[in-house]
mmCIF file with all atom_site columns, C-alpha atoms in Angstrom:
data_model
loop_
_atom_site.group_PDB
_atom_site.id
_atom_site.type_symbol
_atom_site.label_atom_id
_atom_site.label_alt_id
_atom_site.label_comp_id
_atom_site.label_asym_id
_atom_site.label_entity_id
_atom_site.label_seq_id
_atom_site.pdbx_PDB_ins_code
_atom_site.Cartn_x
_atom_site.Cartn_y
_atom_site.Cartn_z
_atom_site.occupancy
_atom_site.B_iso_or_equiv
_atom_site.pdbx_formal_charge
_atom_site.auth_seq_id
_atom_site.auth_comp_id
_atom_site.auth_asym_id
_atom_site.auth_atom_id
_atom_site.pdbx_PDB_model_num
ATOM 1   C CA . MET B 1 1   ? 74.985  93.549  58.284  1.00 0.00 ? 1   MET B CA 1
ATOM 2   C CA . GLN B 1 2   ? 77.339  96.500  57.889  1.00 0.00 ? 2   GLN B CA 1
ATOM 3   C CA . ILE B 1 3   ? 79.221  98.230  60.718  1.00 0.00 ? 3   ILE B CA 1
ATOM 4   C CA . VAL B 1 4   ? 80.755  101.458 59.420  1.00 0.00 ? 4   VAL B CA 1
ATOM 5   C CA . ILE B 1 5   ? 82.234  104.719 60.654  1.00 0.00 ? 5   ILE B CA 1
ATOM 6   C CA . ALA B 1 6   ? 79.258  107.052 60.805  1.00 0.00 ? 6   ALA B CA 1
ATOM 7   C CA . ASP B 1 7   ? 79.178  110.371 58.945  1.00 0.00 ? 7   ASP B CA 1
ATOM 8   C CA . LYS B 1 8   ? 76.643  113.139 58.350  1.00 0.00 ? 8   LYS B CA 1
ATOM 9   C CA . SER B 1 9   ? 74.689  110.966 55.913  1.00 0.00 ? 9   SER B CA 1
ATOM 10  C CA . HIS B 1 10  ? 73.659  108.830 58.903  1.00 0.00 ? 10  HIS B CA 1
ATOM 11  C CA . SER B 1 11  ? 72.095  111.763 60.792  1.00 0.00 ? 11  SER B CA 1
ATOM 12  C CA . ILE B 1 12  ? 68.658  110.464 59.737  1.00 0.00 ? 12  ILE B CA 1
ATOM 13  C CA . TYR B 1 13  ? 69.103  107.753 62.379  1.00 0.00 ? 13  TYR B CA 1
ATOM 14  C CA . ALA B 1 14  ? 69.787  110.142 65.279  1.00 0.00 ? 14  ALA B CA 1
ATOM 15  C CA . GLU B 1 15  ? 66.191  110.132 66.543  1.00 0.00 ? 15  GLU B CA 1
ATOM 16  C CA . ILE B 1 16  ? 65.826  106.360 66.655  1.00 0.00 ? 16  ILE B CA 1
ATOM 17  C CA . ILE B 1 17  ? 69.260  106.024 68.277  1.00 0.00 ? 17  ILE B CA 1
ATOM 18  C CA . CYS B 1 18  ? 68.220  108.349 71.103  1.00 0.00 ? 18  CYS B CA 1
ATOM 19  C CA . GLU B 1 19  ? 64.868  106.593 71.474  1.00 0.00 ? 19  GLU B CA 1
ATOM 20  C CA . THR B 1 20  ? 66.594  103.192 71.677  1.00 0.00 ? 20  THR B CA 1
ATOM 21  C CA . ILE B 1 21  ? 69.057  104.467 74.284  1.00 0.00 ? 21  ILE B CA 1
ATOM 22  C CA . GLU B 1 22  ? 66.264  105.964 76.392  1.00 0.00 ? 22  GLU B CA 1
ATOM 23  C CA . LEU B 1 23  ? 64.175  102.787 76.220  1.00 0.00 ? 23  LEU B CA 1
ATOM 24  C CA . ALA B 1 24  ? 67.169  100.691 77.253  1.00 0.00 ? 24  ALA B CA 1
ATOM 25  C CA . ALA B 1 25  ? 67.753  103.024 80.203  1.00 0.00 ? 25  ALA B CA 1
ATOM 26  C CA . GLN B 1 26  ? 64.153  102.554 81.344  1.00 0.00 ? 26  GLN B CA 1
ATOM 27  C CA . VAL B 1 27  ? 64.337  98.777  81.046  1.00 0.00 ? 27  VAL B CA 1
ATOM 28  C CA . ARG B 1 28  ? 67.748  98.501  82.701  1.00 0.00 ? 28  ARG B CA 1
ATOM 29  C CA . GLY B 1 29  ? 66.934  101.075 85.352  1.00 0.00 ? 29  GLY B CA 1
ATOM 30  C CA . THR B 1 30  ? 70.533  102.201 85.786  1.00 0.00 ? 30  THR B CA 1
ATOM 31  C CA . GLY B 1 31  ? 73.703  103.439 84.276  1.00 0.00 ? 31  GLY B CA 1
ATOM 32  C CA . ILE B 1 32  ? 72.964  104.841 80.822  1.00 0.00 ? 32  ILE B CA 1
ATOM 33  C CA . ALA B 1 33  ? 72.908  108.559 80.101  1.00 0.00 ? 33  ALA B CA 1
ATOM 34  C CA . LYS B 1 34  ? 70.338  110.121 77.792  1.00 0.00 ? 34  LYS B CA 1
ATOM 35  C CA . ARG B 1 35  ? 71.543  111.943 74.707  1.00 0.00 ? 35  ARG B CA 1
ATOM 36  C CA . LYS B 1 36  ? 69.864  114.397 72.331  1.00 0.00 ? 36  LYS B CA 1
ATOM 37  C CA . PRO B 1 37  ? 69.794  113.891 68.538  1.00 0.00 ? 37  PRO B CA 1
ATOM 38  C CA . GLU B 1 38  ? 71.934  117.000 68.037  1.00 0.00 ? 38  GLU B CA 1
ATOM 39  C CA . TYR B 1 39  ? 74.676  115.476 70.169  1.00 0.00 ? 39  TYR B CA 1
ATOM 40  C CA . ILE B 1 40  ? 74.576  112.197 68.237  1.00 0.00 ? 40  ILE B CA 1
ATOM 41  C CA . ILE B 1 41  ? 74.695  114.056 64.912  1.00 0.00 ? 41  ILE B CA 1
ATOM 42  C CA . THR B 1 42  ? 77.785  115.986 66.026  1.00 0.00 ? 42  THR B CA 1
ATOM 43  C CA . LYS B 1 43  ? 79.536  112.697 66.791  1.00 0.00 ? 43  LYS B CA 1
ATOM 44  C CA . MET B 1 44  ? 78.665  111.413 63.340  1.00 0.00 ? 44  MET B CA 1
ATOM 45  C CA . GLU B 1 45  ? 79.851  114.568 61.583  1.00 0.00 ? 45  GLU B CA 1
ATOM 46  C CA . ASN B 1 46  ? 83.161  114.428 63.454  1.00 0.00 ? 46  ASN B CA 1
ATOM 47  C CA . GLY B 1 47  ? 83.750  110.789 62.539  1.00 0.00 ? 47  GLY B CA 1
ATOM 48  C CA . ASN B 1 48  ? 83.547  109.772 66.182  1.00 0.00 ? 48  ASN B CA 1
ATOM 49  C CA . ALA B 1 49  ? 80.858  107.095 65.935  1.00 0.00 ? 49  ALA B CA 1
ATOM 50  C CA . VAL B 1 50  ? 80.110  103.754 64.347  1.00 0.00 ? 50  VAL B CA 1
ATOM 51  C CA . ILE B 1 51  ? 76.707  102.539 63.199  1.00 0.00 ? 51  ILE B CA 1
ATOM 52  C CA . ALA B 1 52  ? 75.405  99.088  62.327  1.00 0.00 ? 52  ALA B CA 1
ATOM 53  C CA . LEU B 1 53  ? 72.840  98.815  59.547  1.00 0.00 ? 53  LEU B CA 1
ATOM 54  C CA . GLU B 1 54  ? 70.881  95.939  58.054  1.00 0.00 ? 54  GLU B CA 1
ATOM 55  C CA . GLY B 1 55  ? 70.130  97.440  54.677  1.00 0.00 ? 55  GLY B CA 1
ATOM 56  C CA . ASP B 1 56  ? 68.651  100.806 55.608  1.00 0.00 ? 56  ASP B CA 1
ATOM 57  C CA . LYS B 1 57  ? 67.388  99.649  59.012  1.00 0.00 ? 57  LYS B CA 1
ATOM 58  C CA . PHE B 1 58  ? 69.149  100.820 62.172  1.00 0.00 ? 58  PHE B CA 1
ATOM 59  C CA . ALA B 1 59  ? 70.693  97.937  64.136  1.00 0.00 ? 59  ALA B CA 1
ATOM 60  C CA . GLY B 1 60  ? 73.278  99.383  66.552  1.00 0.00 ? 60  GLY B CA 1
ATOM 61  C CA . PHE B 1 61  ? 75.459  102.328 67.491  1.00 0.00 ? 61  PHE B CA 1
ATOM 62  C CA . CYS B 1 62  ? 78.371  103.522 69.644  1.00 0.00 ? 62  CYS B CA 1
ATOM 63  C CA . TYR B 1 63  ? 80.384  106.750 69.812  1.00 0.00 ? 63  TYR B CA 1
ATOM 64  C CA . ILE B 1 64  ? 83.697  108.136 71.031  1.00 0.00 ? 64  ILE B CA 1
ATOM 65  C CA . GLU B 1 65  ? 84.103  110.898 73.598  1.00 0.00 ? 65  GLU B CA 1
ATOM 66  C CA . ALA B 1 66  ? 87.494  112.527 74.220  1.00 0.00 ? 66  ALA B CA 1
ATOM 67  C CA . TRP B 1 67  ? 88.367  114.020 77.607  1.00 0.00 ? 67  TRP B CA 1
ATOM 68  C CA . GLY B 1 68  ? 91.314  115.751 79.261  1.00 0.00 ? 68  GLY B CA 1
ATOM 69  C CA . HIS B 1 69  ? 92.624  117.142 75.960  1.00 0.00 ? 69  HIS B CA 1
ATOM 70  C CA . GLY B 1 70  ? 92.649  113.697 74.378  1.00 0.00 ? 70  GLY B CA 1
ATOM 71  C CA . LYS B 1 71  ? 94.431  111.924 77.230  1.00 0.00 ? 71  LYS B CA 1
ATOM 72  C CA . PHE B 1 72  ? 91.340  109.805 77.807  1.00 0.00 ? 72  PHE B CA 1
ATOM 73  C CA . VAL B 1 73  ? 88.647  108.522 75.456  1.00 0.00 ? 73  VAL B CA 1
ATOM 74  C CA . ALA B 1 74  ? 85.458  106.651 76.224  1.00 0.00 ? 74  ALA B CA 1
ATOM 75  C CA . ASN B 1 75  ? 83.369  104.415 73.993  1.00 0.00 ? 75  ASN B CA 1
ATOM 76  C CA . SER B 1 76  ? 79.895  105.459 75.035  1.00 0.00 ? 76  SER B CA 1
ATOM 77  C CA . GLY B 1 77  ? 76.260  104.889 74.168  1.00 0.00 ? 77  GLY B CA 1
ATOM 78  C CA . LEU B 1 78  ? 76.703  101.287 73.005  1.00 0.00 ? 78  LEU B CA 1
ATOM 79  C CA . ILE B 1 79  ? 73.230  100.221 71.952  1.00 0.00 ? 79  ILE B CA 1
ATOM 80  C CA . VAL B 1 80  ? 71.666  97.486  69.860  1.00 0.00 ? 80  VAL B CA 1
ATOM 81  C CA . HIS B 1 81  ? 68.119  97.749  68.541  1.00 0.00 ? 81  HIS B CA 1
ATOM 82  C CA . PRO B 1 82  ? 65.793  95.138  70.104  1.00 0.00 ? 82  PRO B CA 1
ATOM 83  C CA . ASP B 1 83  ? 65.260  93.508  66.695  1.00 0.00 ? 83  ASP B CA 1
ATOM 84  C CA . PHE B 1 84  ? 68.960  92.630  66.487  1.00 0.00 ? 84  PHE B CA 1
ATOM 85  C CA . ARG B 1 85  ? 69.819  91.571  70.029  1.00 0.00 ? 85  ARG B CA 1
ATOM 86  C CA . ASN B 1 86  ? 71.233  88.178  71.024  1.00 0.00 ? 86  ASN B CA 1
ATOM 87  C CA . LEU B 1 87  ? 73.098  87.922  67.717  1.00 0.00 ? 87  LEU B CA 1
ATOM 88  C CA . GLY B 1 88  ? 76.544  88.958  68.953  1.00 0.00 ? 88  GLY B CA 1
ATOM 89  C CA . LEU B 1 89  ? 76.201  92.400  67.366  1.00 0.00 ? 89  LEU B CA 1
ATOM 90  C CA . ALA B 1 90  ? 77.196  94.338  70.504  1.00 0.00 ? 90  ALA B CA 1
ATOM 91  C CA . LYS B 1 91  ? 80.533  92.540  70.576  1.00 0.00 ? 91  LYS B CA 1
ATOM 92  C CA . GLN B 1 92  ? 81.167  93.365  66.917  1.00 0.00 ? 92  GLN B CA 1
ATOM 93  C CA . ILE B 1 93  ? 80.301  97.047  67.410  1.00 0.00 ? 93  ILE B CA 1
ATOM 94  C CA . LYS B 1 94  ? 82.477  97.216  70.521  1.00 0.00 ? 94  LYS B CA 1
ATOM 95  C CA . GLN B 1 95  ? 85.439  95.808  68.601  1.00 0.00 ? 95  GLN B CA 1
ATOM 96  C CA . VAL B 1 96  ? 85.005  98.273  65.725  1.00 0.00 ? 96  VAL B CA 1
ATOM 97  C CA . ILE B 1 97  ? 84.642  101.352 67.962  1.00 0.00 ? 97  ILE B CA 1
ATOM 98  C CA . PHE B 1 98  ? 87.594  100.226 70.095  1.00 0.00 ? 98  PHE B CA 1
ATOM 99  C CA . ASN B 1 99  ? 89.820  99.812  67.019  1.00 0.00 ? 99  ASN B CA 1
ATOM 100 C CA . HIS B 1 100 ? 88.629  103.178 65.694  1.00 0.00 ? 100 HIS B CA 1
ATOM 101 C CA . SER B 1 101 ? 89.434  104.825 69.037  1.00 0.00 ? 101 SER B CA 1
ATOM 102 C CA . ARG B 1 102 ? 92.923  103.340 69.054  1.00 0.00 ? 102 ARG B CA 1
ATOM 103 C CA . THR B 1 103 ? 93.495  104.638 65.505  1.00 0.00 ? 103 THR B CA 1
ATOM 104 C CA . LYS B 1 104 ? 92.234  108.174 66.145  1.00 0.00 ? 104 LYS B CA 1
ATOM 105 C CA . PHE B 1 105 ? 93.696  108.502 69.648  1.00 0.00 ? 105 PHE B CA 1
ATOM 106 C CA . PRO B 1 106 ? 96.670  106.070 69.762  1.00 0.00 ? 106 PRO B CA 1
ATOM 107 C CA . ASP B 1 107 ? 98.152  107.477 72.988  1.00 0.00 ? 107 ASP B CA 1
ATOM 108 C CA . ALA B 1 108 ? 94.887  107.882 74.889  1.00 0.00 ? 108 ALA B CA 1
ATOM 109 C CA . LYS B 1 109 ? 93.697  105.678 77.720  1.00 0.00 ? 109 LYS B CA 1
ATOM 110 C CA . VAL B 1 110 ? 90.349  104.126 76.808  1.00 0.00 ? 110 VAL B CA 1
ATOM 111 C CA . PHE B 1 111 ? 87.899  103.871 79.675  1.00 0.00 ? 111 PHE B CA 1
ATOM 112 C CA . SER B 1 112 ? 84.366  102.839 80.429  1.00 0.00 ? 112 SER B CA 1
ATOM 113 C CA . ILE B 1 113 ? 81.909  103.111 83.283  1.00 0.00 ? 113 ILE B CA 1
ATOM 114 C CA . THR B 1 114 ? 78.922  100.802 83.144  1.00 0.00 ? 114 THR B CA 1
ATOM 115 C CA . THR B 1 115 ? 76.501  98.698  85.155  1.00 0.00 ? 115 THR B CA 1
ATOM 116 C CA . GLY B 1 116 ? 75.940  96.390  82.196  1.00 0.00 ? 116 GLY B CA 1
ATOM 117 C CA . LEU B 1 117 ? 77.347  92.921  82.851  1.00 0.00 ? 117 LEU B CA 1
ATOM 118 C CA . ALA B 1 118 ? 77.641  92.159  79.137  1.00 0.00 ? 118 ALA B CA 1
ATOM 119 C CA . VAL B 1 119 ? 79.594  95.384  78.520  1.00 0.00 ? 119 VAL B CA 1
ATOM 120 C CA . MET B 1 120 ? 81.942  94.603  81.413  1.00 0.00 ? 120 MET B CA 1
ATOM 121 C CA . LYS B 1 121 ? 82.684  91.205  79.854  1.00 0.00 ? 121 LYS B CA 1
ATOM 122 C CA . LEU B 1 122 ? 83.234  92.772  76.408  1.00 0.00 ? 122 LEU B CA 1
ATOM 123 C CA . ASN B 1 123 ? 85.619  95.305  77.936  1.00 0.00 ? 123 ASN B CA 1
ATOM 124 C CA . SER B 1 124 ? 87.509  92.572  79.738  1.00 0.00 ? 124 SER B CA 1
ATOM 125 C CA . ASP B 1 125 ? 87.886  90.597  76.514  1.00 0.00 ? 125 ASP B CA 1
ATOM 126 C CA . LEU B 1 126 ? 89.463  93.673  74.898  1.00 0.00 ? 126 LEU B CA 1
ATOM 127 C CA . GLY B 1 127 ? 92.032  94.077  77.667  1.00 0.00 ? 127 GLY B CA 1
ATOM 128 C CA . TYR B 1 128 ? 90.312  96.600  79.956  1.00 0.00 ? 128 TYR B CA 1
ATOM 129 C CA . LYS B 1 129 ? 91.014  96.263  83.677  1.00 0.00 ? 129 LYS B CA 1
ATOM 130 C CA . PRO B 1 130 ? 88.668  97.252  86.542  1.00 0.00 ? 130 PRO B CA 1
ATOM 131 C CA . VAL B 1 131 ? 89.938  100.430 88.210  1.00 0.00 ? 131 VAL B CA 1
ATOM 132 C CA . THR B 1 132 ? 88.868  102.998 90.775  1.00 0.00 ? 132 THR B CA 1
ATOM 133 C CA . PHE B 1 133 ? 87.226  106.180 89.538  1.00 0.00 ? 133 PHE B CA 1
ATOM 134 C CA . SER B 1 134 ? 90.338  108.123 90.610  1.00 0.00 ? 134 SER B CA 1
ATOM 135 C CA . GLU B 1 135 ? 92.219  106.480 87.715  1.00 0.00 ? 135 GLU B CA 1
ATOM 136 C CA . LEU B 1 136 ? 89.735  107.803 85.173  1.00 0.00 ? 136 LEU B CA 1
ATOM 137 C CA . THR B 1 137 ? 89.508  111.291 83.727  1.00 0.00 ? 137 THR B CA 1
ATOM 138 C CA . ASP B 1 138 ? 89.045  114.197 86.142  1.00 0.00 ? 138 ASP B CA 1
ATOM 139 C CA . ASP B 1 139 ? 87.416  116.242 83.361  1.00 0.00 ? 139 ASP B CA 1
ATOM 140 C CA . GLN B 1 140 ? 84.208  117.462 85.001  1.00 0.00 ? 140 GLN B CA 1
ATOM 141 C CA . SER B 1 141 ? 82.467  117.697 81.635  1.00 0.00 ? 141 SER B CA 1
ATOM 142 C CA . PHE B 1 142 ? 82.464  113.900 81.544  1.00 0.00 ? 142 PHE B CA 1
ATOM 143 C CA . TRP B 1 143 ? 81.026  113.479 85.022  1.00 0.00 ? 143 TRP B CA 1
ATOM 144 C CA . LYS B 1 144 ? 78.323  116.062 84.366  1.00 0.00 ? 144 LYS B CA 1
ATOM 145 C CA . GLY B 1 145 ? 77.111  113.723 81.649  1.00 0.00 ? 145 GLY B CA 1
ATOM 146 C CA . CYS B 1 146 ? 76.052  111.342 84.418  1.00 0.00 ? 146 CYS B CA 1
ATOM 147 C CA . GLN B 1 147 ? 73.403  113.792 85.635  1.00 0.00 ? 147 GLN B CA 1
ATOM 148 C CA . THR B 1 148 ? 70.682  112.107 83.562  1.00 0.00 ? 148 THR B CA 1
ATOM 149 C CA . CYS B 1 149 ? 71.368  108.750 85.265  1.00 0.00 ? 149 CYS B CA 1
ATOM 150 C CA . LYS B 1 150 ? 69.005  107.842 88.105  1.00 0.00 ? 150 LYS B CA 1
ATOM 151 C CA . ASN B 1 151 ? 72.008  106.967 90.298  1.00 0.00 ? 151 ASN B CA 1
ATOM 152 C CA . TYR B 1 152 ? 73.679  110.370 90.007  1.00 0.00 ? 152 TYR B CA 1
ATOM 153 C CA . ASP B 1 153 ? 72.967  111.020 93.685  1.00 0.00 ? 153 ASP B CA 1
ATOM 154 C CA . VAL B 1 154 ? 75.197  108.062 94.569  1.00 0.00 ? 154 VAL B CA 1
ATOM 155 C CA . LEU B 1 155 ? 78.051  109.562 92.570  1.00 0.00 ? 155 LEU B CA 1
ATOM 156 C CA . THR B 1 156 ? 77.708  112.940 94.288  1.00 0.00 ? 156 THR B CA 1
ATOM 157 C CA . ARG B 1 157 ? 77.238  111.380 97.719  1.00 0.00 ? 157 ARG B CA 1
ATOM 158 C CA . THR B 1 158 ? 80.569  109.547 97.394  1.00 0.00 ? 158 THR B CA 1
ATOM 159 C CA . GLU B 1 159 ? 82.314  112.679 96.086  1.00 0.00 ? 159 GLU B CA 1
ATOM 160 C CA . GLN B 1 160 ? 82.778  111.032 92.685  1.00 0.00 ? 160 GLN B CA 1
ATOM 161 C CA . LYS B 1 161 ? 84.802  108.156 94.134  1.00 0.00 ? 161 LYS B CA 1
ATOM 162 C CA . MET B 1 162 ? 82.372  105.351 93.277  1.00 0.00 ? 162 MET B CA 1
ATOM 163 C CA . CYS B 1 163 ? 78.892  104.521 92.049  1.00 0.00 ? 163 CYS B CA 1
ATOM 164 C CA . LEU B 1 164 ? 76.890  101.510 90.907  1.00 0.00 ? 164 LEU B CA 1
ATOM 165 C CA . CYS B 1 165 ? 78.886  101.677 87.690  1.00 0.00 ? 165 CYS B CA 1
ATOM 166 C CA . THR B 1 166 ? 82.207  99.864  87.460  1.00 0.00 ? 166 THR B CA 1
ATOM 167 C CA . GLY B 1 167 ? 85.165  101.772 86.036  1.00 0.00 ? 167 GLY B CA 1
ATOM 168 C CA . MET B 1 168 ? 87.324  99.921  83.495  1.00 0.00 ? 168 MET B CA 1
ATOM 169 C CA . LEU B 1 169 ? 90.467  101.134 81.735  1.00 0.00 ? 169 LEU B CA 1
ATOM 170 C CA . PHE B 1 170 ? 92.641  100.157 78.772  1.00 0.00 ? 170 PHE B CA 1
ATOM 171 C CA . ASP B 1 171 ? 96.080  101.763 79.070  1.00 0.00 ? 171 ASP B CA 1
ATOM 172 C CA . PRO B 1 172 ? 98.062  101.565 75.795  1.00 0.00 ? 172 PRO B CA 1
ATOM 173 C CA . LYS B 1 173 ? 101.319 101.942 77.736  1.00 0.00 ? 173 LYS B CA 1
ATOM 174 C CA . ALA B 1 174 ? 100.616 99.063  80.114  1.00 0.00 ? 174 ALA B CA 1
ATOM 175 C CA . ASN B 1 175 ? 102.280 95.701  79.618  1.00 0.00 ? 175 ASN B CA 1
ATOM 176 C CA . ASP B 1 176 ? 99.333  93.608  80.782  1.00 0.00 ? 176 ASP B CA 1
ATOM 177 C CA . ASN B 1 177 ? 96.608  94.564  78.307  1.00 0.00 ? 177 ASN B CA 1
ATOM 178 C CA . LYS B 1 178 ? 96.108  91.002  77.118  1.00 0.00 ? 178 LYS B CA 1
ATOM 179 C CA . PRO B 1 179 ? 92.445  90.005  76.841  1.00 0.00 ? 179 PRO B CA 1
ATOM 180 C CA . ASN B 1 180 ? 91.321  88.492  80.113  1.00 0.00 ? 180 ASN B CA 1
ATOM 181 C CA . LYS B 1 181 ? 89.359  85.561  78.671  1.00 0.00 ? 181 LYS B CA 1
ATOM 182 C CA . GLU B 1 182 ? 89.135  83.657  81.921  1.00 0.00 ? 182 GLU B CA 1
ATOM 183 C CA . VAL B 1 183 ? 87.042  86.340  83.653  1.00 0.00 ? 183 VAL B CA 1
ATOM 184 C CA . LYS B 1 184 ? 83.495  85.050  83.902  1.00 0.00 ? 184 LYS B CA 1
ATOM 185 C CA . GLU B 1 185 ? 80.293  87.055  84.063  1.00 0.00 ? 185 GLU B CA 1
ATOM 186 C CA . ASN B 1 186 ? 79.552  85.858  87.602  1.00 0.00 ? 186 ASN B CA 1
ATOM 187 C CA . VAL B 1 187 ? 82.592  87.845  88.801  1.00 0.00 ? 187 VAL B CA 1
ATOM 188 C CA . PHE B 1 188 ? 80.976  91.057  87.564  1.00 0.00 ? 188 PHE B CA 1
ATOM 189 C CA . LYS B 1 189 ? 77.588  89.950  88.897  1.00 0.00 ? 189 LYS B CA 1
ATOM 190 C CA . ARG B 1 190 ? 79.112  89.579  92.342  1.00 0.00 ? 190 ARG B CA 1
ATOM 191 C CA . LEU B 1 191 ? 80.711  93.035  92.128  1.00 0.00 ? 191 LEU B CA 1
ATOM 192 C CA . LYS B 1 192 ? 77.450  94.615  90.991  1.00 0.00 ? 192 LYS B CA 1
ATOM 193 C CA . LYS B 1 193 ? 75.478  92.926  93.773  1.00 0.00 ? 193 LYS B CA 1
ATOM 194 C CA . ILE B 1 194 ? 77.927  94.169  96.412  1.00 0.00 ? 194 ILE B CA 1
ATOM 195 C CA . LYS B 1 195 ? 77.545  97.744  95.175  1.00 0.00 ? 195 LYS B CA 1
ATOM 196 C CA . GLN B 1 196 ? 73.750  97.512  95.008  1.00 0.00 ? 196 GLN B CA 1
ATOM 197 C CA . ASN B 1 197 ? 73.553  96.148  98.542  1.00 0.00 ? 197 ASN B CA 1
ATOM 198 C CA . LEU B 1 198 ? 75.880  98.875  99.783  1.00 0.00 ? 198 LEU B CA 1
ATOM 199 C CA . PHE B 1 199 ? 74.160  101.861 98.211  1.00 0.00 ? 199 PHE B CA 1
ATOM 200 C CA . LEU B 1 200 ? 70.555  100.689 98.211  1.00 0.00 ? 200 LEU B CA 1
ATOM 201 C CA . LYS B 1 201 ? 70.864  99.801  101.903 1.00 0.00 ? 201 LYS B CA 1
ATOM 202 C CA . LYS B 1 202 ? 72.094  103.318 102.583 1.00 0.00 ? 202 LYS B CA 1
ATOM 203 C CA . ASP B 1 203 ? 69.137  104.775 100.701 1.00 0.00 ? 203 ASP B CA 1
ATOM 204 C CA . LYS B 1 204 ? 66.688  102.717 102.767 1.00 0.00 ? 204 LYS B CA 1
ATOM 205 C CA . ASN B 1 205 ? 68.321  103.823 106.010 1.00 0.00 ? 205 ASN B CA 1
ATOM 206 C CA . VAL B 1 206 ? 68.069  107.468 104.953 1.00 0.00 ? 206 VAL B CA 1
ATOM 207 C CA . LYS B 1 207 ? 64.335  107.093 104.335 1.00 0.00 ? 207 LYS B CA 1
#
């Protein structure tokens, strides 16, 4: 298995990457934005993505987005092909894209919004801390990217203050970025359940 910085030679995988992301969104039901092949190719050409390959077969992918003139970066679109799941590949990809982000944007705050419990745990292991959305980028281009998520109405209803996603942030200038190994997945499960009960209950009352 190879995990490398993607370039234009990997554009042949753009279609299957988008298909894998869309399928994962359907299965998960929340919290993952759709992307077009052209967008993925641009990330590859700019050196802002990593790809995992088993020979010539696509195994996984993740890309970098920069916001607020480089003050913030996000590692987005983390996906592993179904044939390569449950092998620890997501963790390896996350580590590579995080290191790449820190190299390309050493002064930027690295953030994530996700409903995925596994991603929350990976972020925590890298030193991310849960934060409110107000501590993330205010670049509206980023938040517009959430429009393809089925929970976008929650984000707009709360005036962009919260959603089913959890915001997490790695601040390179903070003194407490040590990996938080003791955080267990059930902590994030509890947080996710609270949010689902809050917003889904509201939706039922509206109907």
